[in-house]
Short mmCIF file of C-alpha atoms in Angstrom, two decimals:
data_model
loop_
_atom_site.label_atom_id
_atom_site.label_comp_id
_atom_site.label_asym_id
_atom_site.label_seq_id
_atom_site.Cartn_x
_atom_site.Cartn_y
_atom_site.Cartn_z
CA UNK J 971 3.43 132.37 192.44
CA UNK J 972 2.12 130.74 189.48
CA UNK J 973 2.76 127.30 190.73
CA UNK J 974 1.06 127.89 194.08
CA UNK J 975 -2.16 129.34 192.48
CA UNK J 976 -2.41 126.51 190.20
CA UNK J 977 -2.24 124.19 193.16
CA UNK J 978 -5.09 126.14 194.80
CA UNK J 979 -7.13 125.97 191.64
CA UNK J 980 -6.64 122.32 191.51
CA UNK J 981 -7.57 121.86 194.98
CA UNK J 982 -10.70 124.00 194.70
CA UNK J 983 -11.64 122.18 191.60
CA UNK J 984 -11.28 118.84 193.36
CA UNK J 985 -13.34 120.09 196.30
CA UNK J 986 -16.18 121.37 193.99
CA UNK J 987 -16.42 118.10 192.19
CA UNK J 988 -16.64 116.14 195.44
CA UNK J 989 -19.40 118.31 196.73
CA UNK J 990 -21.16 118.00 193.33
CA UNK J 991 -21.21 114.20 193.48
CA UNK J 992 -22.22 114.23 197.37
CA UNK J 993 -24.92 116.66 196.88
CA UNK J 994 -26.31 114.64 193.81
CA UNK J 995 -26.26 111.50 195.87
CA UNK J 996 -28.21 113.12 198.61
CA UNK J 997 -30.88 114.37 196.11
CA UNK J 998 -31.24 110.80 194.93
CA UNK J 999 -32.31 109.72 198.49
CA UNK J 1000 -35.80 110.94 198.32
CA UNK J 1001 -38.72 108.49 198.31
CA UNK J 1002 -42.00 107.55 200.00
CA UNK J 1003 -41.94 104.80 202.55
CA UNK J 1004 -42.94 101.29 202.17
CA UNK J 1005 -42.97 98.29 204.81
CA UNK J 1006 -39.62 96.81 204.86
CA UNK J 1007 -40.64 93.13 205.34
CA UNK J 1008 -42.85 93.25 202.25
CA UNK J 1009 -40.21 95.04 200.26
CA UNK J 1010 -37.59 92.23 201.12
CA UNK J 1011 -39.85 89.24 200.81
CA UNK J 1012 -41.92 90.49 197.68
CA UNK J 1013 -39.69 93.08 196.02
CA UNK J 1014 -42.61 95.04 194.60
CA UNK J 1015 -46.21 94.24 193.45
CA UNK J 1016 -45.27 94.55 189.76
CA UNK J 1017 -46.27 91.20 187.94
CA UNK J 1018 -42.68 90.81 186.63
CA UNK J 1019 -41.50 90.58 190.22
CA UNK J 1020 -43.66 88.00 191.46
CA UNK J 1021 -41.83 85.22 189.78
CA UNK J 1022 -38.66 86.72 191.25
CA UNK J 1023 -40.20 86.52 194.79
CA UNK J 1024 -41.21 82.86 194.27
CA UNK J 1025 -37.83 82.09 192.87
CA UNK J 1026 -36.20 83.60 195.94
CA UNK J 1027 -38.13 81.05 198.32
CA UNK J 1028 -37.56 78.05 195.94
CA UNK J 1029 -33.85 78.49 195.17
CA UNK J 1030 -31.07 80.81 194.47
CA UNK J 1031 -31.32 83.00 191.49
CA UNK J 1032 -28.25 82.43 189.12
CA UNK J 1033 -25.75 85.06 188.44
CA UNK J 1034 -26.52 86.52 185.03
CA UNK J 1035 -24.32 85.07 182.04
CA UNK J 1036 -21.81 87.50 180.60
CA UNK J 1037 -21.40 89.40 184.02
CA UNK J 1038 -17.78 88.62 184.06
CA UNK J 1039 -15.36 86.69 186.25
CA UNK J 1040 -13.84 86.91 189.74
CA UNK J 1041 -15.02 88.79 192.80
CA UNK J 1042 -17.70 91.49 191.90
CA UNK J 1043 -20.94 93.01 192.49
CA UNK J 1044 -23.42 92.10 189.79
CA UNK J 1045 -26.35 94.59 189.61
CA UNK J 1046 -29.36 93.70 187.22
CA UNK J 1047 -31.48 96.71 186.43
CA UNK J 1048 -34.24 94.67 184.96
CA UNK J 1049 -34.47 91.93 187.59
CA UNK J 1050 -34.17 94.47 190.24
CA UNK J 1051 -31.50 92.16 191.93
CA UNK J 1052 -27.86 92.18 193.18
CA UNK J 1053 -25.24 89.34 193.60
CA UNK J 1054 -22.17 89.63 195.64
CA UNK J 1055 -19.92 87.25 193.80
CA UNK J 1056 -16.90 86.26 195.95
CA UNK J 1057 -14.77 83.25 196.35
CA UNK J 1058 -15.10 80.70 193.60
CA UNK J 1059 -17.10 77.64 194.74
CA UNK J 1060 -19.10 79.75 197.14
CA UNK J 1061 -22.80 80.38 196.43
CA UNK J 1062 -23.10 84.12 195.86
CA UNK J 1063 -25.28 86.15 198.22
CA UNK J 1064 -28.16 87.55 196.17
CA UNK J 1065 -30.98 89.97 197.07
CA UNK J 1066 -33.78 92.07 195.73
CA UNK J 1067 -33.10 95.85 195.37
CA UNK J 1068 -35.32 98.93 194.57
CA UNK J 1069 -33.68 100.59 191.62
CA UNK J 1070 -33.44 104.43 191.52
CA UNK J 1071 -35.01 106.44 188.62
CA UNK J 1072 -31.83 107.01 186.94
CA UNK J 1073 -29.85 103.88 185.81
CA UNK J 1074 -26.29 103.34 185.27
CA UNK J 1075 -25.50 101.85 181.72
CA UNK J 1076 -24.52 98.41 181.42
CA UNK J 1077 -20.84 97.85 181.91
CA UNK J 1078 -18.13 97.58 184.42
CA UNK J 1079 -17.48 100.22 187.19
CA UNK J 1080 -15.72 100.28 190.61
CA UNK J 1081 -16.65 101.52 193.92
CA UNK J 1082 -15.33 105.10 194.17
CA UNK J 1083 -16.59 106.42 197.47
CA UNK J 1084 -18.47 105.15 200.53
CA UNK J 1085 -20.32 106.97 203.34
CA UNK J 1086 -21.18 105.14 206.57
CA UNK J 1087 -24.25 107.21 207.25
CA UNK J 1088 -25.84 110.34 205.62
CA UNK J 1089 -29.32 112.07 205.67
CA UNK J 1090 -30.87 111.96 202.19
CA UNK J 1091 -32.26 115.16 200.87
CA UNK J 1092 -35.75 114.30 201.79
CA UNK J 1093 -34.41 114.41 205.44
CA UNK J 1094 -34.55 110.33 205.65
CA UNK J 1095 -31.37 108.83 207.33
CA UNK J 1096 -29.51 106.34 204.85
CA UNK J 1097 -26.48 104.06 205.66
CA UNK J 1098 -23.99 102.00 203.94
CA UNK J 1099 -23.62 104.07 200.91
CA UNK J 1100 -21.68 102.54 198.09
CA UNK J 1101 -21.17 104.77 195.22
CA UNK J 1102 -19.95 103.52 191.78
CA UNK J 1103 -21.02 105.90 189.01
CA UNK J 1104 -22.75 108.83 187.53
CA UNK J 1105 -25.68 108.75 185.22
CA UNK J 1106 -27.41 111.99 184.03
CA UNK J 1107 -25.32 113.92 186.35
CA UNK J 1108 -26.49 112.06 189.21
CA UNK J 1109 -24.46 110.07 191.64
CA UNK J 1110 -25.41 106.33 191.63
CA UNK J 1111 -24.97 103.71 194.32
CA UNK J 1112 -26.39 101.27 196.81
CA UNK J 1113 -27.60 102.22 200.31
CA UNK J 1114 -30.15 101.17 202.72
CA UNK J 1115 -32.69 103.49 204.64
CA UNK J 1116 -32.11 103.37 208.28
CA UNK J 1117 -35.85 102.73 208.78
CA UNK J 1118 -35.46 99.60 206.78
CA UNK J 1119 -37.95 100.36 204.01
CA UNK J 1120 -37.54 100.01 200.32
CA UNK J 1121 -39.94 102.47 198.74
CA UNK J 1122 -40.34 103.02 194.97
CA UNK J 1123 -38.70 106.39 194.25
CA UNK J 1124 -40.75 109.26 193.18
CA UNK J 1125 -40.75 108.98 189.19
CA UNK J 1126 -40.74 112.82 188.86
CA UNK J 1127 -37.24 113.22 190.59
CA UNK J 1128 -33.91 112.10 189.18
CA UNK J 1129 -32.59 109.73 191.89
CA UNK J 1130 -29.54 107.37 191.84
CA UNK J 1131 -29.85 105.55 195.16
CA UNK J 1132 -30.56 101.68 194.61
CA UNK J 1133 -32.22 100.77 197.82
CA UNK J 1134 -31.80 97.46 199.86
CA UNK J 1135 -32.88 96.14 203.19
CA UNK J 1136 -30.60 97.04 206.07
CA UNK J 1137 -29.34 93.40 206.45
CA UNK J 1138 -28.47 93.45 202.76
CA UNK J 1139 -26.91 96.88 203.12
CA UNK J 1140 -24.73 95.41 205.94
CA UNK J 1141 -23.60 92.63 203.43
CA UNK J 1142 -22.95 95.19 200.71
CA UNK J 1143 -20.84 97.32 202.89
CA UNK J 1144 -18.54 94.66 204.30
CA UNK J 1145 -18.20 93.20 200.62
CA UNK J 1146 -17.99 96.25 198.45
CA UNK J 1147 -14.88 98.26 199.35
CA UNK J 1148 -13.15 100.94 197.54
CA UNK J 1149 -12.35 99.84 194.05
CA UNK J 1150 -14.53 96.70 194.08
CA UNK J 1151 -15.75 95.78 190.64
CA UNK J 1152 -19.36 96.46 189.93
CA UNK J 1153 -20.98 95.06 186.60
CA UNK J 1154 -24.31 96.46 185.70
CA UNK J 1155 -26.32 94.20 183.30
CA UNK J 1156 -29.75 95.01 181.63
#
């Protein structure tokens, strides 16, 4: 009897942990809307991002030094940018993102879970959810809003959803499968 009840407790604990992670991620999906074209071509109106937008049009943005080797996703919180680094000799795909209000600490992570489509806690449909960590008790991951927008998150709410355009979300979804390495840099 003790053996079966410990199995039940373990199963219930695993289910509770999964539910908390899922609800935390859904809570991270709240944000006001922004036009998608402006968000993709000019990541945000902040002065520090104007140079990044000009650099996008002129030439590829190099992968940050010290971000590791091999196949990986590199996420720079400060540059508000992601690189999908694949085969050696191939130019990595790079694109601007809208960070969440909760940021993962610099370091290496792996993709732990994915969801094709869910509804954010604000009722906004999101897709291509790629989760890789927890920060301040909030699930952190990449996703795209189905409406294509990349609004700045409400600074008064703890959110972990790092937003990208739908096209970039498609690329992330294809690239970042379970156990893919994610490297977060400042």
